[in-house]
Amino acid sequence: MTDTPFEIEGADRAGRWLIGCDHASNHVPHWVQGGDLGLPPADMERHIAYDIGAAGVTRALARALDSPAILSRFSRMVVDPNRGEDDPTLLMRLYDGTIIPGNRHANAAEKEERLQRLYRPYHAAYADLARQRTNPVICAVHSFTPRLRGRHPRPWEVGVLYAHDDRLAKPLMAALRAHGWCVGDNEPYAGHLPGDAVDRHALQHGRPNVLLELRQDLIADHAGQTLWAARLAPILTDVLAQSGL
């Protein structure tokens, strides 16, 4: 895989949505400890390395909404683009019971290099893509593991996350529940973190926004990804139209 830190699809599409996927890839660039964070391949395929299925949903959803998408091209374990630069979990050292050897003793210089070569270019491209559009609406796509180690199973099929801006989140949750799905209200995670992608590209600019969390067992393959994108696209379209935003 190329070490370009981001990928943009459909930059010229006419839709208002901008679909972001912060955890699209489990790739470790070659210049980061030889492309190896010290984990076995099986761990690099787990949710700790990336959001399983989220990239496929993002691409299909962006096509369905005739809107652009931006996707990361580096693992969240190298540096997490959905954290502020001063967040202590920017470089995860322990995640869901797994120690990340390549981050355990990472120093300030290593952190700065990852910020300069991956994190900042990704967010600069994200910001530029948003600026090029008239009144963009940000939709962040993530996925969550059905069960963390030692925890109870997570029942939600889809979660809707929001902080102080629930203009789209609240009606979206109502619309999703009307279809009979188990919907998390700021579940399985709560709101947003200061400096995360939605904060940077939506909240700080007053842009309408929503963050979707899809359960990974539902979108682990192409069929599930296209199914959920097809389900979500008309609902997102209707909710935005009815909001008057």
PDB file of C-alpha atoms in Angstrom:
ATOM      1  CA  MET A   1       0.000   0.000   0.000  1.00  0.00           C
ATOM      2  CA  THR A   2       1.133   3.535  -0.712  1.00  0.00           C
ATOM      3  CA  ASP A   3       2.129   5.638   2.271  1.00  0.00           C
ATOM      4  CA  THR A   4      -0.120   8.496   1.170  1.00  0.00           C
ATOM      5  CA  PRO A   5      -1.999   9.142   4.441  1.00  0.00           C
ATOM      6  CA  PHE A   6      -5.440   9.646   2.953  1.00  0.00           C
ATOM      7  CA  GLU A   7      -7.667   8.737   0.033  1.00  0.00           C
ATOM      8  CA  ILE A   8     -10.418  10.916  -1.419  1.00  0.00           C
ATOM      9  CA  GLU A   9     -13.228   9.502  -3.518  1.00  0.00           C
ATOM     10  CA  GLY A  10     -15.702  11.560  -5.524  1.00  0.00           C
ATOM     11  CA  ALA A  11     -14.289  15.009  -4.831  1.00  0.00           C
ATOM     12  CA  ASP A  12     -16.435  16.419  -7.652  1.00  0.00           C
ATOM     13  CA  ARG A  13     -19.711  14.831  -6.582  1.00  0.00           C
ATOM     14  CA  ALA A  14     -22.554  17.280  -6.102  1.00  0.00           C
ATOM     15  CA  GLY A  15     -24.046  16.110  -2.798  1.00  0.00           C
ATOM     16  CA  ARG A  16     -23.779  18.119   0.405  1.00  0.00           C
ATOM     17  CA  TRP A  17     -22.520  15.262   2.532  1.00  0.00           C
ATOM     18  CA  LEU A  18     -18.869  14.695   3.315  1.00  0.00           C
ATOM     19  CA  ILE A  19     -18.337  11.144   4.533  1.00  0.00           C
ATOM     20  CA  GLY A  20     -15.253  10.636   6.694  1.00  0.00           C
ATOM     21  CA  CYS A  21     -13.664   7.360   7.763  1.00  0.00           C
ATOM     22  CA  ASP A  22     -10.926   7.982  10.319  1.00  0.00           C
ATOM     23  CA  HIS A  23     -10.142   4.325  10.986  1.00  0.00           C
ATOM     24  CA  ALA A  24     -10.379   2.888   7.476  1.00  0.00           C
ATOM     25  CA  SER A  25      -7.072   1.009   7.357  1.00  0.00           C
ATOM     26  CA  ASN A  26      -4.834  -1.272   9.400  1.00  0.00           C
ATOM     27  CA  HIS A  27      -1.740  -0.267   7.407  1.00  0.00           C
ATOM     28  CA  VAL A  28       1.530   0.489   9.204  1.00  0.00           C
ATOM     29  CA  PRO A  29       3.861   2.603   7.016  1.00  0.00           C
ATOM     30  CA  HIS A  30       7.301   1.125   6.370  1.00  0.00           C
ATOM     31  CA  TRP A  31       9.030   4.038   8.105  1.00  0.00           C
ATOM     32  CA  VAL A  32       7.246   3.246  11.382  1.00  0.00           C
ATOM     33  CA  GLN A  33       9.548   0.620  12.901  1.00  0.00           C
ATOM     34  CA  GLY A  34       9.865  -1.173   9.592  1.00  0.00           C
ATOM     35  CA  GLY A  35       6.099  -1.392   9.137  1.00  0.00           C
ATOM     36  CA  ASP A  36       5.657  -3.556  12.226  1.00  0.00           C
ATOM     37  CA  LEU A  37       4.255  -2.490  15.589  1.00  0.00           C
ATOM     38  CA  GLY A  38       5.304  -5.784  17.135  1.00  0.00           C
ATOM     39  CA  LEU A  39       1.878  -7.436  17.011  1.00  0.00           C
ATOM     40  CA  PRO A  40       1.061 -10.776  15.379  1.00  0.00           C
ATOM     41  CA  PRO A  41      -0.907 -10.621  12.118  1.00  0.00           C
ATOM     42  CA  ALA A  42      -4.077 -11.816  13.855  1.00  0.00           C
ATOM     43  CA  ASP A  43      -4.076  -8.746  16.096  1.00  0.00           C
ATOM     44  CA  MET A  44      -3.589  -6.459  13.101  1.00  0.00           C
ATOM     45  CA  GLU A  45      -6.845  -7.862  11.714  1.00  0.00           C
ATOM     46  CA  ARG A  46      -8.748  -7.082  14.924  1.00  0.00           C
ATOM     47  CA  HIS A  47     -10.754  -3.994  15.729  1.00  0.00           C
ATOM     48  CA  ILE A  48      -7.830  -2.583  17.701  1.00  0.00           C
ATOM     49  CA  ALA A  49      -6.020  -1.834  14.424  1.00  0.00           C
ATOM     50  CA  TYR A  50      -8.906  -0.343  12.425  1.00  0.00           C
ATOM     51  CA  ASP A  51     -12.685  -0.134  12.169  1.00  0.00           C
ATOM     52  CA  ILE A  52     -13.646  -3.371  10.449  1.00  0.00           C
ATOM     53  CA  GLY A  53     -16.088  -2.787   7.592  1.00  0.00           C
ATOM     54  CA  ALA A  54     -16.170   0.981   7.961  1.00  0.00           C
ATOM     55  CA  ALA A  55     -14.256   1.720   4.758  1.00  0.00           C
ATOM     56  CA  GLY A  56     -16.639  -0.330   2.627  1.00  0.00           C
ATOM     57  CA  VAL A  57     -19.680   1.338   4.179  1.00  0.00           C
ATOM     58  CA  THR A  58     -18.082   4.749   3.669  1.00  0.00           C
ATOM     59  CA  ARG A  59     -17.424   4.185  -0.027  1.00  0.00           C
ATOM     60  CA  ALA A  60     -20.891   2.772  -0.712  1.00  0.00           C
ATOM     61  CA  LEU A  61     -22.646   5.436   1.355  1.00  0.00           C
ATOM     62  CA  ALA A  62     -20.764   8.250  -0.378  1.00  0.00           C
ATOM     63  CA  ARG A  63     -21.736   6.856  -3.784  1.00  0.00           C
ATOM     64  CA  ALA A  64     -25.372   6.519  -2.738  1.00  0.00           C
ATOM     65  CA  LEU A  65     -25.419  10.119  -1.481  1.00  0.00           C
ATOM     66  CA  ASP A  66     -23.501  11.393  -4.541  1.00  0.00           C
ATOM     67  CA  SER A  67     -21.021  12.917  -2.108  1.00  0.00           C
ATOM     68  CA  PRO A  68     -17.260  12.788  -1.494  1.00  0.00           C
ATOM     69  CA  ALA A  69     -15.502  10.580   1.010  1.00  0.00           C
ATOM     70  CA  ILE A  70     -12.156  10.842   2.742  1.00  0.00           C
ATOM     71  CA  LEU A  71     -10.542   7.774   4.252  1.00  0.00           C
ATOM     72  CA  SER A  72      -7.396   7.361   6.318  1.00  0.00           C
ATOM     73  CA  ARG A  73      -4.652   5.066   5.001  1.00  0.00           C
ATOM     74  CA  PHE A  74      -2.890   4.262   8.266  1.00  0.00           C
ATOM     75  CA  SER A  75      -3.763   2.253  11.334  1.00  0.00           C
ATOM     76  CA  ARG A  76      -5.279   3.955  14.341  1.00  0.00           C
ATOM     77  CA  MET A  77      -2.499   2.295  16.354  1.00  0.00           C
ATOM     78  CA  VAL A  78       0.165   4.260  14.482  1.00  0.00           C
ATOM     79  CA  VAL A  79      -1.551   7.529  15.367  1.00  0.00           C
ATOM     80  CA  ASP A  80      -5.269   8.024  15.907  1.00  0.00           C
ATOM     81  CA  PRO A  81      -6.752  10.748  13.662  1.00  0.00           C
ATOM     82  CA  ASN A  82      -9.917  10.733  15.746  1.00  0.00           C
ATOM     83  CA  ARG A  83      -8.121  12.238  18.740  1.00  0.00           C
ATOM     84  CA  GLY A  84      -6.823  15.697  19.511  1.00  0.00           C
ATOM     85  CA  GLU A  85      -3.075  16.167  19.276  1.00  0.00           C
ATOM     86  CA  ASP A  86      -2.822  16.458  23.047  1.00  0.00           C
ATOM     87  CA  ASP A  87      -5.008  13.437  23.791  1.00  0.00           C
ATOM     88  CA  PRO A  88      -3.119  10.810  25.844  1.00  0.00           C
ATOM     89  CA  THR A  89      -4.607   8.041  23.662  1.00  0.00           C
ATOM     90  CA  LEU A  90      -3.282   9.539  20.433  1.00  0.00           C
ATOM     91  CA  LEU A  91      -0.669   6.762  20.476  1.00  0.00           C
ATOM     92  CA  MET A  92      -2.359   3.795  22.112  1.00  0.00           C
ATOM     93  CA  ARG A  93      -0.104   1.662  24.291  1.00  0.00           C
ATOM     94  CA  LEU A  94      -2.806  -0.719  25.527  1.00  0.00           C
ATOM     95  CA  TYR A  95      -6.094  -1.434  23.769  1.00  0.00           C
ATOM     96  CA  ASP A  96      -8.718  -4.016  24.690  1.00  0.00           C
ATOM     97  CA  GLY A  97      -6.202  -5.982  26.731  1.00  0.00           C
ATOM     98  CA  THR A  98      -3.463  -5.952  24.075  1.00  0.00           C
ATOM     99  CA  ILE A  99      -0.152  -4.149  24.626  1.00  0.00           C
ATOM    100  CA  ILE A 100       1.089  -2.333  21.503  1.00  0.00           C
ATOM    101  CA  PRO A 101       4.872  -2.986  21.598  1.00  0.00           C
ATOM    102  CA  GLY A 102       5.672  -0.434  18.905  1.00  0.00           C
ATOM    103  CA  ASN A 103       4.037   2.326  20.945  1.00  0.00           C
ATOM    104  CA  ARG A 104       5.063   1.236  24.418  1.00  0.00           C
ATOM    105  CA  HIS A 105       8.251   3.296  24.422  1.00  0.00           C
ATOM    106  CA  ALA A 106       7.534   5.712  21.548  1.00  0.00           C
ATOM    107  CA  ASN A 107       9.178   9.045  22.329  1.00  0.00           C
ATOM    108  CA  ALA A 108       8.222  12.615  21.512  1.00  0.00           C
ATOM    109  CA  ALA A 109      10.209  12.612  18.256  1.00  0.00           C
ATOM    110  CA  GLU A 110       8.405   9.496  17.004  1.00  0.00           C
ATOM    111  CA  LYS A 111       5.056  10.988  17.920  1.00  0.00           C
ATOM    112  CA  GLU A 112       5.880  14.227  16.100  1.00  0.00           C
ATOM    113  CA  GLU A 113       6.952  12.363  12.960  1.00  0.00           C
ATOM    114  CA  ARG A 114       3.680  10.458  12.874  1.00  0.00           C
ATOM    115  CA  LEU A 115       1.758  13.695  13.353  1.00  0.00           C
ATOM    116  CA  GLN A 116       3.681  15.443  10.582  1.00  0.00           C
ATOM    117  CA  ARG A 117       3.566  12.638   8.037  1.00  0.00           C
ATOM    118  CA  LEU A 118       0.121  11.141   8.684  1.00  0.00           C
ATOM    119  CA  TYR A 119      -2.229  12.906  11.078  1.00  0.00           C
ATOM    120  CA  ARG A 120      -1.805  16.517   9.946  1.00  0.00           C
ATOM    121  CA  PRO A 121      -1.908  15.805   6.190  1.00  0.00           C
ATOM    122  CA  TYR A 122      -5.075  13.775   6.686  1.00  0.00           C
ATOM    123  CA  HIS A 123      -6.793  16.576   8.566  1.00  0.00           C
ATOM    124  CA  ALA A 124      -5.512  19.232   6.165  1.00  0.00           C
ATOM    125  CA  ALA A 125      -7.059  17.298   3.264  1.00  0.00           C
ATOM    126  CA  TYR A 126     -10.287  16.823   5.240  1.00  0.00           C
ATOM    127  CA  ALA A 127     -10.478  20.553   5.979  1.00  0.00           C
ATOM    128  CA  ASP A 128      -9.726  21.477   2.363  1.00  0.00           C
ATOM    129  CA  LEU A 129     -12.422  19.124   1.076  1.00  0.00           C
ATOM    130  CA  ALA A 130     -14.960  20.657   3.454  1.00  0.00           C
ATOM    131  CA  ARG A 131     -13.985  24.210   2.484  1.00  0.00           C
ATOM    132  CA  GLN A 132     -14.552  23.452  -1.187  1.00  0.00           C
ATOM    133  CA  ARG A 133     -18.222  22.655  -0.567  1.00  0.00           C
ATOM    134  CA  THR A 134     -21.189  24.908   0.074  1.00  0.00           C
ATOM    135  CA  ASN A 135     -22.705  24.228   3.468  1.00  0.00           C
ATOM    136  CA  PRO A 136     -21.298  20.713   3.882  1.00  0.00           C
ATOM    137  CA  VAL A 137     -22.785  18.131   6.217  1.00  0.00           C
ATOM    138  CA  ILE A 138     -20.265  15.905   7.974  1.00  0.00           C
ATOM    139  CA  CYS A 139     -20.989  12.205   8.450  1.00  0.00           C
ATOM    140  CA  ALA A 140     -18.312  10.196  10.243  1.00  0.00           C
ATOM    141  CA  VAL A 141     -18.475   6.423   9.809  1.00  0.00           C
ATOM    142  CA  HIS A 142     -17.040   4.099  12.444  1.00  0.00           C
ATOM    143  CA  SER A 143     -17.614   0.536  13.581  1.00  0.00           C
ATOM    144  CA  PHE A 144     -17.455  -1.217  16.933  1.00  0.00           C
ATOM    145  CA  THR A 145     -16.658  -4.715  18.082  1.00  0.00           C
ATOM    146  CA  PRO A 146     -19.652  -6.792  19.206  1.00  0.00           C
ATOM    147  CA  ARG A 147     -17.883  -7.490  22.493  1.00  0.00           C
ATOM    148  CA  LEU A 148     -14.810  -6.183  24.276  1.00  0.00           C
ATOM    149  CA  ARG A 149     -12.756  -8.695  26.218  1.00  0.00           C
ATOM    150  CA  GLY A 150     -14.312  -9.407  29.589  1.00  0.00           C
ATOM    151  CA  ARG A 151     -17.355  -7.225  28.859  1.00  0.00           C
ATOM    152  CA  HIS A 152     -21.002  -7.898  28.092  1.00  0.00           C
ATOM    153  CA  PRO A 153     -22.131  -8.292  24.462  1.00  0.00           C
ATOM    154  CA  ARG A 154     -23.155  -5.044  22.794  1.00  0.00           C
ATOM    155  CA  PRO A 155     -26.747  -5.239  21.532  1.00  0.00           C
ATOM    156  CA  TRP A 156     -26.838  -2.144  19.344  1.00  0.00           C
ATOM    157  CA  GLU A 157     -26.843  -2.566  15.588  1.00  0.00           C
ATOM    158  CA  VAL A 158     -26.029   1.065  15.014  1.00  0.00           C
ATOM    159  CA  GLY A 159     -25.051   3.855  17.375  1.00  0.00           C
ATOM    160  CA  VAL A 160     -25.463   7.586  16.823  1.00  0.00           C
ATOM    161  CA  LEU A 161     -22.931   9.775  18.597  1.00  0.00           C
ATOM    162  CA  TYR A 162     -23.145  13.500  19.194  1.00  0.00           C
ATOM    163  CA  ALA A 163     -21.936  16.154  21.607  1.00  0.00           C
ATOM    164  CA  HIS A 164     -23.764  19.473  21.951  1.00  0.00           C
ATOM    165  CA  ASP A 165     -25.087  19.438  18.375  1.00  0.00           C
ATOM    166  CA  ASP A 166     -27.946  16.943  18.075  1.00  0.00           C
ATOM    167  CA  ARG A 167     -29.821  18.635  15.207  1.00  0.00           C
ATOM    168  CA  LEU A 168     -29.377  15.579  12.990  1.00  0.00           C
ATOM    169  CA  ALA A 169     -28.613  12.966  15.624  1.00  0.00           C
ATOM    170  CA  LYS A 170     -31.956  13.029  17.427  1.00  0.00           C
ATOM    171  CA  PRO A 171     -34.208  12.756  14.353  1.00  0.00           C
ATOM    172  CA  LEU A 172     -31.838  10.208  12.840  1.00  0.00           C
ATOM    173  CA  MET A 173     -32.114   7.963  15.900  1.00  0.00           C
ATOM    174  CA  ALA A 174     -35.904   8.211  15.757  1.00  0.00           C
ATOM    175  CA  ALA A 175     -35.899   7.298  12.069  1.00  0.00           C
ATOM    176  CA  LEU A 176     -33.574   4.332  12.591  1.00  0.00           C
ATOM    177  CA  ARG A 177     -35.661   3.025  15.486  1.00  0.00           C
ATOM    178  CA  ALA A 178     -38.781   3.327  13.353  1.00  0.00           C
ATOM    179  CA  HIS A 179     -37.215   0.697  11.101  1.00  0.00           C
ATOM    180  CA  GLY A 180     -36.948  -1.652  14.074  1.00  0.00           C
ATOM    181  CA  TRP A 181     -33.201  -1.521  14.631  1.00  0.00           C
ATOM    182  CA  CYS A 182     -31.544  -1.459  18.039  1.00  0.00           C
ATOM    183  CA  VAL A 183     -30.030   2.028  18.121  1.00  0.00           C
ATOM    184  CA  GLY A 184     -27.538   3.364  20.636  1.00  0.00           C
ATOM    185  CA  ASP A 185     -27.967   6.924  21.903  1.00  0.00           C
ATOM    186  CA  ASN A 186     -24.311   7.879  22.434  1.00  0.00           C
ATOM    187  CA  GLU A 187     -23.651   4.140  22.707  1.00  0.00           C
ATOM    188  CA  PRO A 188     -21.389   2.185  22.714  1.00  0.00           C
ATOM    189  CA  TYR A 189     -19.329   5.366  23.116  1.00  0.00           C
ATOM    190  CA  ALA A 190     -20.343   8.742  24.450  1.00  0.00           C
ATOM    191  CA  GLY A 191     -20.317  11.929  22.412  1.00  0.00           C
ATOM    192  CA  HIS A 192     -17.101  13.342  21.022  1.00  0.00           C
ATOM    193  CA  LEU A 193     -13.621  14.102  22.279  1.00  0.00           C
ATOM    194  CA  PRO A 194     -12.064  17.580  22.082  1.00  0.00           C
ATOM    195  CA  GLY A 195     -10.045  17.788  18.884  1.00  0.00           C
ATOM    196  CA  ASP A 196     -11.510  14.679  17.285  1.00  0.00           C
ATOM    197  CA  ALA A 197     -12.499  14.679  13.601  1.00  0.00           C
ATOM    198  CA  VAL A 198     -16.105  15.792  14.091  1.00  0.00           C
ATOM    199  CA  ASP A 199     -15.000  18.501  16.489  1.00  0.00           C
ATOM    200  CA  ARG A 200     -12.359  19.779  14.066  1.00  0.00           C
ATOM    201  CA  HIS A 201     -14.369  19.646  10.861  1.00  0.00           C
ATOM    202  CA  ALA A 202     -17.963  20.116  11.997  1.00  0.00           C
ATOM    203  CA  LEU A 203     -18.499  21.455  15.513  1.00  0.00           C
ATOM    204  CA  GLN A 204     -15.864  24.192  15.327  1.00  0.00           C
ATOM    205  CA  HIS A 205     -17.474  25.451  12.109  1.00  0.00           C
ATOM    206  CA  GLY A 206     -21.125  25.064  13.044  1.00  0.00           C
ATOM    207  CA  ARG A 207     -21.637  22.429  10.343  1.00  0.00           C
ATOM    208  CA  PRO A 208     -24.444  19.884  10.638  1.00  0.00           C
ATOM    209  CA  ASN A 209     -23.008  16.517  11.552  1.00  0.00           C
ATOM    210  CA  VAL A 210     -23.598  12.998  12.704  1.00  0.00           C
ATOM    211  CA  LEU A 211     -21.312  10.149  13.734  1.00  0.00           C
ATOM    212  CA  LEU A 212     -22.411   6.597  12.972  1.00  0.00           C
ATOM    213  CA  GLU A 213     -21.132   3.495  14.741  1.00  0.00           C
ATOM    214  CA  LEU A 214     -22.038   0.193  13.080  1.00  0.00           C
ATOM    215  CA  ARG A 215     -21.543  -3.177  14.737  1.00  0.00           C
ATOM    216  CA  GLN A 216     -18.732  -4.985  12.998  1.00  0.00           C
ATOM    217  CA  ASP A 217     -20.344  -8.390  12.619  1.00  0.00           C
ATOM    218  CA  LEU A 218     -23.050  -6.745  10.512  1.00  0.00           C
ATOM    219  CA  ILE A 219     -20.613  -5.119   8.070  1.00  0.00           C
ATOM    220  CA  ALA A 220     -17.679  -7.525   8.041  1.00  0.00           C
ATOM    221  CA  ASP A 221     -18.192  -8.434   4.378  1.00  0.00           C
ATOM    222  CA  HIS A 222     -19.079  -6.623   1.162  1.00  0.00           C
ATOM    223  CA  ALA A 223     -22.704  -7.729   1.287  1.00  0.00           C
ATOM    224  CA  GLY A 224     -23.216  -6.303   4.768  1.00  0.00           C
ATOM    225  CA  GLN A 225     -21.440  -3.086   3.893  1.00  0.00           C
ATOM    226  CA  THR A 226     -23.550  -2.426   0.811  1.00  0.00           C
ATOM    227  CA  LEU A 227     -26.724  -3.432   2.636  1.00  0.00           C
ATOM    228  CA  TRP A 228     -26.186  -0.967   5.454  1.00  0.00           C
ATOM    229  CA  ALA A 229     -25.115   1.816   3.112  1.00  0.00           C
ATOM    230  CA  ALA A 230     -28.303   1.256   1.099  1.00  0.00           C
ATOM    231  CA  ARG A 231     -30.335   1.337   4.301  1.00  0.00           C
ATOM    232  CA  LEU A 232     -28.724   4.456   5.666  1.00  0.00           C
ATOM    233  CA  ALA A 233     -28.531   6.658   2.560  1.00  0.00           C
ATOM    234  CA  PRO A 234     -32.269   7.371   2.117  1.00  0.00           C
ATOM    235  CA  ILE A 235     -32.746   7.847   5.849  1.00  0.00           C
ATOM    236  CA  LEU A 236     -29.900  10.352   6.025  1.00  0.00           C
ATOM    237  CA  THR A 237     -31.305  12.138   2.972  1.00  0.00           C
ATOM    238  CA  ASP A 238     -34.790  12.382   4.477  1.00  0.00           C
ATOM    239  CA  VAL A 239     -33.570  13.474   7.916  1.00  0.00           C
ATOM    240  CA  LEU A 240     -31.436  16.232   6.409  1.00  0.00           C
ATOM    241  CA  ALA A 241     -34.276  17.440   4.178  1.00  0.00           C
ATOM    242  CA  GLN A 242     -36.735  17.519   7.069  1.00  0.00           C
ATOM    243  CA  SER A 243     -34.267  19.318   9.339  1.00  0.00           C
ATOM    244  CA  GLY A 244     -34.163  22.420   7.146  1.00  0.00           C
ATOM    245  CA  LEU A 245     -30.427  22.728   7.775  1.00  0.00           C
TER     246      LEU A 245
END
